[in-house]
């Protein structure tokens, strides 16, 4: 049986916390890392009804999309709704973990799950995120010391590329220098030009560990003064990004597409709102799970026929529709759009942990809107 630590490692591998927006609050809210987990409940919102379901199912972990707390608090007393959630979790030995914006952008994340629920093909990010920036290090080392120096740089984290580590390139050459008064050379004599058989070592490293790599290199290098180059590399696109864009297998009218969206999402009491000519042809679809008005312009620029998201406001949509050739817009309930991620993450966890855990997807509707009048 896996521990909570083991399950969190799987979730962090799928949805790295470093991908979260800086304002967000993701990760484990309640739970002992060493506690055993045999049953997991997946839900959109960490509300009391979901926690009560976890208790009833005998789950040891609840994984939600929305955070319990986004701001600091000074009390988790059970006299408040959120405090009561915390008390119920702890009293029943249930952990709570959140994957929010780190799951929005990721493959097998919220927007991608929504795209697949709508049956889109050729799905890709609407706005692509860049990989963490890299440095390229070039250092010149006496030939007999090259492996030791690059080994120290590797130990500091350099040389990692995707699923590979300890990558490097070495090439032979000759270097010269003349020690001046006050120098204490490892090779050669003061005042004499010295030629040394050297190796040019090249490695890449995450920019975030720059000083650790520099310190390791200098500490391992035999020279009093280390000769090296450091080049920041251009950003590389990743598989992550905001929103998704894809194509319908068969074109349809906007009216038909809106009905397709409504029936593809879980049942809800909210409205599916449409902005645009119901007879217009729809084939290329852009979307964003959750509140996505910030991508309306990106959907238009990408050539989408329609953009699907939630929580759209009057003025941005009105101004968008005034533009020549504006794409249509479909607004759906926030909870329903993000619920499509739950079966995806549950399946991904099962793939990693097999039959050592049971996974359950909550079907409790936690959309705050309980009825729509027309």
PDB file of C-alpha atoms in Angstrom, residues 51-159:
ATOM      1  CA  UNK A  51     -15.292  15.686   2.548  1.00  0.00           C
ATOM      2  CA  UNK A  52     -18.392  13.909   3.891  1.00  0.00           C
ATOM      3  CA  UNK A  53     -18.336  11.713   0.770  1.00  0.00           C
ATOM      4  CA  UNK A  54     -14.686  10.880   1.451  1.00  0.00           C
ATOM      5  CA  UNK A  55     -15.582   9.857   5.006  1.00  0.00           C
ATOM      6  CA  UNK A  56     -18.438   7.680   3.747  1.00  0.00           C
ATOM      7  CA  UNK A  57     -16.199   5.983   1.162  1.00  0.00           C
ATOM      8  CA  UNK A  58     -13.388   5.413   3.643  1.00  0.00           C
ATOM      9  CA  UNK A  59     -10.932   7.416   1.540  1.00  0.00           C
ATOM     10  CA  UNK A  60      -7.589   8.465   3.032  1.00  0.00           C
ATOM     11  CA  UNK A  61      -6.949  11.244   0.489  1.00  0.00           C
ATOM     12  CA  UNK A  62      -9.037  13.888  -1.276  1.00  0.00           C
ATOM     13  CA  UNK A  63      -7.493  15.495  -4.360  1.00  0.00           C
ATOM     14  CA  UNK A  64      -9.204  18.693  -5.487  1.00  0.00           C
ATOM     15  CA  UNK A  65      -8.661  21.196  -8.245  1.00  0.00           C
ATOM     16  CA  UNK A  66      -9.604  24.282  -6.276  1.00  0.00           C
ATOM     17  CA  UNK A  67      -7.553  25.244  -3.195  1.00  0.00           C
ATOM     18  CA  UNK A  68      -9.122  25.314   0.245  1.00  0.00           C
ATOM     19  CA  UNK A  69      -7.238  28.483   1.146  1.00  0.00           C
ATOM     20  CA  UNK A  70      -5.800  31.059  -1.255  1.00  0.00           C
ATOM     21  CA  UNK A  71      -4.950  33.606   1.444  1.00  0.00           C
ATOM     22  CA  UNK A  72      -3.292  33.361   4.822  1.00  0.00           C
ATOM     23  CA  UNK A  73      -5.466  32.679   7.852  1.00  0.00           C
ATOM     24  CA  UNK A  74      -4.990  32.933  11.602  1.00  0.00           C
ATOM     25  CA  UNK A  75      -7.572  30.310  12.543  1.00  0.00           C
ATOM     26  CA  UNK A  76      -8.960  27.006  11.311  1.00  0.00           C
ATOM     27  CA  UNK A  77     -11.631  26.832  13.982  1.00  0.00           C
ATOM     28  CA  UNK A  78     -14.562  24.561  13.171  1.00  0.00           C
ATOM     29  CA  UNK A  79     -16.877  27.558  13.562  1.00  0.00           C
ATOM     30  CA  UNK A  80     -16.133  28.486   9.919  1.00  0.00           C
ATOM     31  CA  UNK A  81     -16.998  26.352   6.849  1.00  0.00           C
ATOM     32  CA  UNK A  82     -13.375  25.948   5.822  1.00  0.00           C
ATOM     33  CA  UNK A  83     -12.273  25.271   9.374  1.00  0.00           C
ATOM     34  CA  UNK A  84     -14.946  22.585   9.664  1.00  0.00           C
ATOM     35  CA  UNK A  85     -13.532  20.963   6.516  1.00  0.00           C
ATOM     36  CA  UNK A  86     -10.068  20.869   8.124  1.00  0.00           C
ATOM     37  CA  UNK A  87     -11.428  19.393  11.362  1.00  0.00           C
ATOM     38  CA  UNK A  88     -13.426  16.719   9.525  1.00  0.00           C
ATOM     39  CA  UNK A  89     -10.385  15.720   7.486  1.00  0.00           C
ATOM     40  CA  UNK A  90      -8.068  15.455  10.483  1.00  0.00           C
ATOM     41  CA  UNK A  91     -10.619  13.695  12.685  1.00  0.00           C
ATOM     42  CA  UNK A  92     -11.053  11.002  10.035  1.00  0.00           C
ATOM     43  CA  UNK A  93      -7.404  10.653   9.030  1.00  0.00           C
ATOM     44  CA  UNK A  94      -7.999  12.060   5.539  1.00  0.00           C
ATOM     45  CA  UNK A  95      -5.400  14.101   3.660  1.00  0.00           C
ATOM     46  CA  UNK A  96      -6.181  16.943   1.248  1.00  0.00           C
ATOM     47  CA  UNK A  97      -4.028  17.801  -1.774  1.00  0.00           C
ATOM     48  CA  UNK A  98      -4.633  20.496  -4.403  1.00  0.00           C
ATOM     49  CA  UNK A  99      -3.544  20.653  -8.056  1.00  0.00           C
ATOM     50  CA  UNK A 100      -4.774  23.991  -9.414  1.00  0.00           C
ATOM     51  CA  UNK A 101      -2.961  26.141 -11.988  1.00  0.00           C
ATOM     52  CA  UNK A 102      -0.200  23.528 -12.180  1.00  0.00           C
ATOM     53  CA  UNK A 103      -2.912  21.202 -13.535  1.00  0.00           C
ATOM     54  CA  UNK A 104      -4.454  23.844 -15.803  1.00  0.00           C
ATOM     55  CA  UNK A 105      -1.425  24.089 -18.073  1.00  0.00           C
ATOM     56  CA  UNK A 106      -0.188  20.498 -18.078  1.00  0.00           C
ATOM     57  CA  UNK A 107      -0.672  17.614 -20.483  1.00  0.00           C
ATOM     58  CA  UNK A 108      -3.502  15.499 -19.059  1.00  0.00           C
ATOM     59  CA  UNK A 109      -4.589  18.655 -17.273  1.00  0.00           C
ATOM     60  CA  UNK A 110      -7.856  20.554 -17.058  1.00  0.00           C
ATOM     61  CA  UNK A 111      -8.011  22.238 -20.465  1.00  0.00           C
ATOM     62  CA  UNK A 112      -6.692  19.177 -22.276  1.00  0.00           C
ATOM     63  CA  UNK A 113      -9.264  16.980 -20.516  1.00  0.00           C
ATOM     64  CA  UNK A 114     -12.012  19.373 -21.543  1.00  0.00           C
ATOM     65  CA  UNK A 115     -10.803  19.283 -25.160  1.00  0.00           C
ATOM     66  CA  UNK A 116     -10.853  15.487 -25.177  1.00  0.00           C
ATOM     67  CA  UNK A 117     -14.314  15.440 -23.568  1.00  0.00           C
ATOM     68  CA  UNK A 118     -15.515  17.535 -26.518  1.00  0.00           C
ATOM     69  CA  UNK A 119     -13.926  15.058 -28.935  1.00  0.00           C
ATOM     70  CA  UNK A 120     -11.345  17.451 -30.381  1.00  0.00           C
ATOM     71  CA  UNK A 121      -8.384  16.165 -32.391  1.00  0.00           C
ATOM     72  CA  UNK A 122      -4.929  17.668 -33.054  1.00  0.00           C
ATOM     73  CA  UNK A 123      -5.087  19.252 -29.591  1.00  0.00           C
ATOM     74  CA  UNK A 124      -2.283  21.648 -28.594  1.00  0.00           C
ATOM     75  CA  UNK A 125      -1.848  24.560 -26.160  1.00  0.00           C
ATOM     76  CA  UNK A 126      -3.474  27.812 -27.182  1.00  0.00           C
ATOM     77  CA  UNK A 127      -0.598  29.733 -25.580  1.00  0.00           C
ATOM     78  CA  UNK A 128       2.533  27.632 -25.128  1.00  0.00           C
ATOM     79  CA  UNK A 129       4.600  27.863 -21.944  1.00  0.00           C
ATOM     80  CA  UNK A 130       8.385  27.922 -22.146  1.00  0.00           C
ATOM     81  CA  UNK A 131      10.591  25.340 -20.499  1.00  0.00           C
ATOM     82  CA  UNK A 132      12.616  26.633 -17.529  1.00  0.00           C
ATOM     83  CA  UNK A 133      15.501  28.719 -18.918  1.00  0.00           C
ATOM     84  CA  UNK A 134      18.859  27.012 -19.335  1.00  0.00           C
ATOM     85  CA  UNK A 135      22.479  28.117 -19.100  1.00  0.00           C
ATOM     86  CA  UNK A 136      25.261  26.689 -21.225  1.00  0.00           C
ATOM     87  CA  UNK A 137      28.542  26.296 -19.365  1.00  0.00           C
ATOM     88  CA  UNK A 138      31.919  25.958 -21.100  1.00  0.00           C
ATOM     89  CA  UNK A 139      34.968  25.395 -18.915  1.00  0.00           C
ATOM     90  CA  UNK A 140      38.596  24.637 -19.829  1.00  0.00           C
ATOM     91  CA  UNK A 141      40.258  22.035 -17.646  1.00  0.00           C
ATOM     92  CA  UNK A 142      43.620  20.185 -17.640  1.00  0.00           C
ATOM     93  CA  UNK A 143      42.926  16.903 -19.402  1.00  0.00           C
ATOM     94  CA  UNK A 144      43.488  14.676 -16.385  1.00  0.00           C
ATOM     95  CA  UNK A 145      41.066  16.737 -14.264  1.00  0.00           C
ATOM     96  CA  UNK A 146      38.191  17.050 -16.749  1.00  0.00           C
ATOM     97  CA  UNK A 147      36.098  14.121 -15.514  1.00  0.00           C
ATOM     98  CA  UNK A 148      36.424  15.238 -11.901  1.00  0.00           C
ATOM     99  CA  UNK A 149      35.342  18.820 -12.666  1.00  0.00           C
ATOM    100  CA  UNK A 150      32.374  17.854 -14.823  1.00  0.00           C
ATOM    101  CA  UNK A 151      31.404  15.246 -12.224  1.00  0.00           C
ATOM    102  CA  UNK A 152      31.169  17.976  -9.598  1.00  0.00           C
ATOM    103  CA  UNK A 153      29.020  20.073 -11.932  1.00  0.00           C
ATOM    104  CA  UNK A 154      26.778  17.071 -12.557  1.00  0.00           C
ATOM    105  CA  UNK A 155      26.444  16.508  -8.818  1.00  0.00           C
ATOM    106  CA  UNK A 156      25.274  20.128  -8.519  1.00  0.00           C
ATOM    107  CA  UNK A 157      22.494  19.447 -11.052  1.00  0.00           C
ATOM    108  CA  UNK A 158      24.090  20.349 -14.396  1.00  0.00           C
ATOM    109  CA  UNK A 159      23.737  18.118 -17.434  1.00  0.00           C
TER     110      UNK A 159
END
